[in-house]
């Protein structure tokens, strides 16, 4: 979290660590984006260990998701103090929002997107790429979820 806070998010490390912990929990993410070592909590509500007792790295699927980030696929801008460059958007080889789902409330609006099957989601993306005018009924044949 220290590296992230120093380079990209100078607002304290607790929110960074909480996000990282969730990305390492098999019951929170269908396809975990973080490969964690140590105590990252439990499904019945036990909290994660303090940061100093855990280690983390990007999971294989996270590495694959961001594989093309250094191939001029997106624009980069200076970080908050101009010492680093960060992507304006994260390119993704698959729609992580659909694969892992999302639940939350912000500014009076709620969202609840259930997780979907990775293979079916990729097939749906291919269908939309091949036929941008595909109708929902045909799309649901590929992604019934």
PDB file of C-alpha atoms in Angstrom:
ATOM      1  CA  UNK A   1       0.000   0.000   0.000  1.00  0.00           C
ATOM      2  CA  UNK A   2       2.919   2.316   0.630  1.00  0.00           C
ATOM      3  CA  UNK A   3       3.979   2.238  -3.014  1.00  0.00           C
ATOM      4  CA  UNK A   4       0.426   2.948  -4.209  1.00  0.00           C
ATOM      5  CA  UNK A   5      -0.035   5.743  -1.678  1.00  0.00           C
ATOM      6  CA  UNK A   6       3.309   7.339  -2.523  1.00  0.00           C
ATOM      7  CA  UNK A   7       2.767   7.265  -6.272  1.00  0.00           C
ATOM      8  CA  UNK A   8      -0.970   7.474  -6.928  1.00  0.00           C
ATOM      9  CA  UNK A   9      -3.250   7.918  -3.897  1.00  0.00           C
ATOM     10  CA  UNK A  10      -1.899  10.279  -1.198  1.00  0.00           C
ATOM     11  CA  UNK A  11      -5.013  10.047   0.991  1.00  0.00           C
ATOM     12  CA  UNK A  12      -3.994   7.443   3.548  1.00  0.00           C
ATOM     13  CA  UNK A  13      -3.484   3.740   3.241  1.00  0.00           C
ATOM     14  CA  UNK A  14      -6.556   2.268   4.929  1.00  0.00           C
ATOM     15  CA  UNK A  15      -8.817   2.467   1.860  1.00  0.00           C
ATOM     16  CA  UNK A  16      -6.032   1.071  -0.338  1.00  0.00           C
ATOM     17  CA  UNK A  17      -5.518  -1.878   1.995  1.00  0.00           C
ATOM     18  CA  UNK A  18      -9.256  -2.574   2.331  1.00  0.00           C
ATOM     19  CA  UNK A  19      -9.642  -2.661  -1.463  1.00  0.00           C
ATOM     20  CA  UNK A  20      -6.621  -4.933  -1.836  1.00  0.00           C
ATOM     21  CA  UNK A  21      -7.929  -7.298   0.846  1.00  0.00           C
ATOM     22  CA  UNK A  22     -11.288  -7.663  -0.945  1.00  0.00           C
ATOM     23  CA  UNK A  23      -9.511  -8.390  -4.230  1.00  0.00           C
ATOM     24  CA  UNK A  24      -7.714 -11.294  -2.485  1.00  0.00           C
ATOM     25  CA  UNK A  25     -10.839 -12.896  -0.969  1.00  0.00           C
ATOM     26  CA  UNK A  26     -12.291 -15.845  -2.880  1.00  0.00           C
ATOM     27  CA  UNK A  27     -15.750 -15.171  -1.441  1.00  0.00           C
ATOM     28  CA  UNK A  28     -15.678 -11.510  -2.573  1.00  0.00           C
ATOM     29  CA  UNK A  29     -14.350 -11.955  -6.114  1.00  0.00           C
ATOM     30  CA  UNK A  30     -15.119 -14.808  -8.473  1.00  0.00           C
ATOM     31  CA  UNK A  31     -11.704 -14.260 -10.073  1.00  0.00           C
ATOM     32  CA  UNK A  32      -9.395 -12.759  -7.470  1.00  0.00           C
ATOM     33  CA  UNK A  33      -7.218  -9.928  -8.752  1.00  0.00           C
ATOM     34  CA  UNK A  34      -4.739 -10.164  -5.881  1.00  0.00           C
ATOM     35  CA  UNK A  35      -2.727 -13.203  -4.850  1.00  0.00           C
ATOM     36  CA  UNK A  36      -2.424 -12.704  -1.107  1.00  0.00           C
ATOM     37  CA  UNK A  37      -0.213 -14.382   1.456  1.00  0.00           C
ATOM     38  CA  UNK A  38      -1.229 -14.089   5.096  1.00  0.00           C
ATOM     39  CA  UNK A  39      -4.566 -13.575   6.825  1.00  0.00           C
ATOM     40  CA  UNK A  40      -6.999 -11.788   4.518  1.00  0.00           C
ATOM     41  CA  UNK A  41     -10.035 -12.382   6.732  1.00  0.00           C
ATOM     42  CA  UNK A  42     -12.753 -14.996   6.546  1.00  0.00           C
ATOM     43  CA  UNK A  43     -16.179 -15.381   5.017  1.00  0.00           C
ATOM     44  CA  UNK A  44     -17.831 -15.246   8.438  1.00  0.00           C
ATOM     45  CA  UNK A  45     -16.580 -11.729   9.132  1.00  0.00           C
ATOM     46  CA  UNK A  46     -13.129 -12.046  10.676  1.00  0.00           C
ATOM     47  CA  UNK A  47     -11.027  -9.097   9.588  1.00  0.00           C
ATOM     48  CA  UNK A  48      -7.737  -9.240   7.751  1.00  0.00           C
ATOM     49  CA  UNK A  49      -4.431  -9.078   9.573  1.00  0.00           C
ATOM     50  CA  UNK A  50      -2.586  -5.786   9.859  1.00  0.00           C
ATOM     51  CA  UNK A  51      -0.759  -4.756   6.703  1.00  0.00           C
ATOM     52  CA  UNK A  52       2.640  -5.655   8.114  1.00  0.00           C
ATOM     53  CA  UNK A  53       1.566  -9.319   8.326  1.00  0.00           C
ATOM     54  CA  UNK A  54       0.384  -9.713   4.729  1.00  0.00           C
ATOM     55  CA  UNK A  55       2.008  -9.859   1.316  1.00  0.00           C
ATOM     56  CA  UNK A  56       0.338  -9.387  -2.041  1.00  0.00           C
ATOM     57  CA  UNK A  57       0.968  -9.456  -5.755  1.00  0.00           C
ATOM     58  CA  UNK A  58      -1.250  -9.272  -8.806  1.00  0.00           C
ATOM     59  CA  UNK A  59      -2.905 -12.579  -9.665  1.00  0.00           C
ATOM     60  CA  UNK A  60      -2.369 -14.239 -13.033  1.00  0.00           C
ATOM     61  CA  UNK A  61      -5.782 -13.135 -14.276  1.00  0.00           C
ATOM     62  CA  UNK A  62      -5.088  -9.532 -13.194  1.00  0.00           C
ATOM     63  CA  UNK A  63      -1.791  -9.603 -15.085  1.00  0.00           C
ATOM     64  CA  UNK A  64      -3.617 -10.923 -18.145  1.00  0.00           C
ATOM     65  CA  UNK A  65      -6.358  -8.324 -17.780  1.00  0.00           C
ATOM     66  CA  UNK A  66      -3.814  -5.473 -17.913  1.00  0.00           C
ATOM     67  CA  UNK A  67      -1.279  -7.120 -20.239  1.00  0.00           C
ATOM     68  CA  UNK A  68      -1.508  -4.462 -22.969  1.00  0.00           C
ATOM     69  CA  UNK A  69      -1.247  -1.402 -20.719  1.00  0.00           C
ATOM     70  CA  UNK A  70       2.269  -0.547 -21.959  1.00  0.00           C
ATOM     71  CA  UNK A  71       1.435  -0.876 -25.653  1.00  0.00           C
ATOM     72  CA  UNK A  72       0.127   2.671 -26.192  1.00  0.00           C
ATOM     73  CA  UNK A  73      -3.449   1.478 -25.731  1.00  0.00           C
ATOM     74  CA  UNK A  74      -4.482   4.347 -23.427  1.00  0.00           C
ATOM     75  CA  UNK A  75      -3.402   7.871 -22.595  1.00  0.00           C
ATOM     76  CA  UNK A  76      -1.316   8.536 -19.502  1.00  0.00           C
ATOM     77  CA  UNK A  77      -1.218  11.682 -17.367  1.00  0.00           C
ATOM     78  CA  UNK A  78       0.925  12.960 -14.533  1.00  0.00           C
ATOM     79  CA  UNK A  79       0.023  11.797 -11.054  1.00  0.00           C
ATOM     80  CA  UNK A  80      -0.856  14.252  -8.263  1.00  0.00           C
ATOM     81  CA  UNK A  81       2.682  15.663  -7.930  1.00  0.00           C
ATOM     82  CA  UNK A  82       4.031  15.049 -11.427  1.00  0.00           C
ATOM     83  CA  UNK A  83       6.537  12.426 -10.292  1.00  0.00           C
ATOM     84  CA  UNK A  84       4.857   9.458 -12.032  1.00  0.00           C
ATOM     85  CA  UNK A  85       2.611   8.762 -15.007  1.00  0.00           C
ATOM     86  CA  UNK A  86      -0.696   6.948 -14.544  1.00  0.00           C
ATOM     87  CA  UNK A  87      -3.272   5.697 -17.052  1.00  0.00           C
ATOM     88  CA  UNK A  88      -6.382   7.816 -17.498  1.00  0.00           C
ATOM     89  CA  UNK A  89      -8.382   4.586 -17.853  1.00  0.00           C
ATOM     90  CA  UNK A  90      -7.422   0.968 -17.249  1.00  0.00           C
ATOM     91  CA  UNK A  91      -7.495  -1.094 -20.431  1.00  0.00           C
ATOM     92  CA  UNK A  92      -8.889  -4.534 -19.825  1.00  0.00           C
ATOM     93  CA  UNK A  93      -8.772  -7.651 -21.947  1.00  0.00           C
ATOM     94  CA  UNK A  94     -12.140  -8.689 -20.488  1.00  0.00           C
ATOM     95  CA  UNK A  95     -14.958  -6.764 -18.733  1.00  0.00           C
ATOM     96  CA  UNK A  96     -13.987  -7.275 -15.095  1.00  0.00           C
ATOM     97  CA  UNK A  97     -17.126  -5.475 -13.901  1.00  0.00           C
ATOM     98  CA  UNK A  98     -19.295  -8.199 -15.437  1.00  0.00           C
ATOM     99  CA  UNK A  99     -16.995 -11.078 -14.495  1.00  0.00           C
ATOM    100  CA  UNK A 100     -16.556 -10.151 -10.828  1.00  0.00           C
ATOM    101  CA  UNK A 101     -19.735  -8.135 -10.359  1.00  0.00           C
ATOM    102  CA  UNK A 102     -20.217  -5.082  -8.178  1.00  0.00           C
ATOM    103  CA  UNK A 103     -22.433  -3.935  -5.339  1.00  0.00           C
ATOM    104  CA  UNK A 104     -22.523  -0.480  -3.842  1.00  0.00           C
ATOM    105  CA  UNK A 105     -24.259   2.791  -3.123  1.00  0.00           C
ATOM    106  CA  UNK A 106     -22.963   6.236  -3.999  1.00  0.00           C
ATOM    107  CA  UNK A 107     -24.679   9.622  -4.210  1.00  0.00           C
ATOM    108  CA  UNK A 108     -28.117   8.116  -3.695  1.00  0.00           C
ATOM    109  CA  UNK A 109     -27.725   5.596  -6.515  1.00  0.00           C
ATOM    110  CA  UNK A 110     -27.315   1.866  -5.934  1.00  0.00           C
ATOM    111  CA  UNK A 111     -25.828  -0.799  -8.159  1.00  0.00           C
ATOM    112  CA  UNK A 112     -25.928  -4.566  -7.976  1.00  0.00           C
ATOM    113  CA  UNK A 113     -24.246  -6.399 -10.851  1.00  0.00           C
ATOM    114  CA  UNK A 114     -23.987 -10.157 -10.283  1.00  0.00           C
ATOM    115  CA  UNK A 115     -20.799 -11.949 -11.342  1.00  0.00           C
ATOM    116  CA  UNK A 116     -20.908 -13.721 -14.701  1.00  0.00           C
ATOM    117  CA  UNK A 117     -19.053 -16.685 -16.189  1.00  0.00           C
ATOM    118  CA  UNK A 118     -15.700 -15.591 -17.669  1.00  0.00           C
ATOM    119  CA  UNK A 119     -15.954 -17.711 -20.827  1.00  0.00           C
ATOM    120  CA  UNK A 120     -19.543 -16.666 -21.532  1.00  0.00           C
ATOM    121  CA  UNK A 121     -18.632 -13.013 -20.949  1.00  0.00           C
ATOM    122  CA  UNK A 122     -15.749 -13.193 -23.419  1.00  0.00           C
ATOM    123  CA  UNK A 123     -18.036 -14.895 -25.962  1.00  0.00           C
ATOM    124  CA  UNK A 124     -20.541 -12.059 -25.493  1.00  0.00           C
ATOM    125  CA  UNK A 125     -17.828  -9.440 -26.029  1.00  0.00           C
ATOM    126  CA  UNK A 126     -16.787 -11.180 -29.254  1.00  0.00           C
ATOM    127  CA  UNK A 127     -20.415 -11.259 -30.407  1.00  0.00           C
ATOM    128  CA  UNK A 128     -20.818  -7.516 -29.809  1.00  0.00           C
ATOM    129  CA  UNK A 129     -17.512  -6.805 -31.569  1.00  0.00           C
ATOM    130  CA  UNK A 130     -18.573  -8.869 -34.593  1.00  0.00           C
ATOM    131  CA  UNK A 131     -22.131  -7.506 -34.573  1.00  0.00           C
ATOM    132  CA  UNK A 132     -22.490  -4.121 -32.816  1.00  0.00           C
ATOM    133  CA  UNK A 133     -26.233  -4.144 -33.549  1.00  0.00           C
ATOM    134  CA  UNK A 134     -26.853  -7.472 -31.787  1.00  0.00           C
ATOM    135  CA  UNK A 135     -30.180  -7.547 -29.942  1.00  0.00           C
ATOM    136  CA  UNK A 136     -30.498  -8.429 -26.266  1.00  0.00           C
ATOM    137  CA  UNK A 137     -32.245 -11.736 -26.943  1.00  0.00           C
ATOM    138  CA  UNK A 138     -29.332 -12.965 -29.087  1.00  0.00           C
ATOM    139  CA  UNK A 139     -26.800 -11.693 -26.568  1.00  0.00           C
ATOM    140  CA  UNK A 140     -28.586 -13.586 -23.797  1.00  0.00           C
ATOM    141  CA  UNK A 141     -28.125 -16.826 -25.755  1.00  0.00           C
ATOM    142  CA  UNK A 142     -24.379 -16.396 -25.229  1.00  0.00           C
ATOM    143  CA  UNK A 143     -24.478 -14.744 -21.794  1.00  0.00           C
ATOM    144  CA  UNK A 144     -27.592 -16.101 -20.042  1.00  0.00           C
ATOM    145  CA  UNK A 145     -26.398 -15.065 -16.566  1.00  0.00           C
TER     146      UNK A 145
END
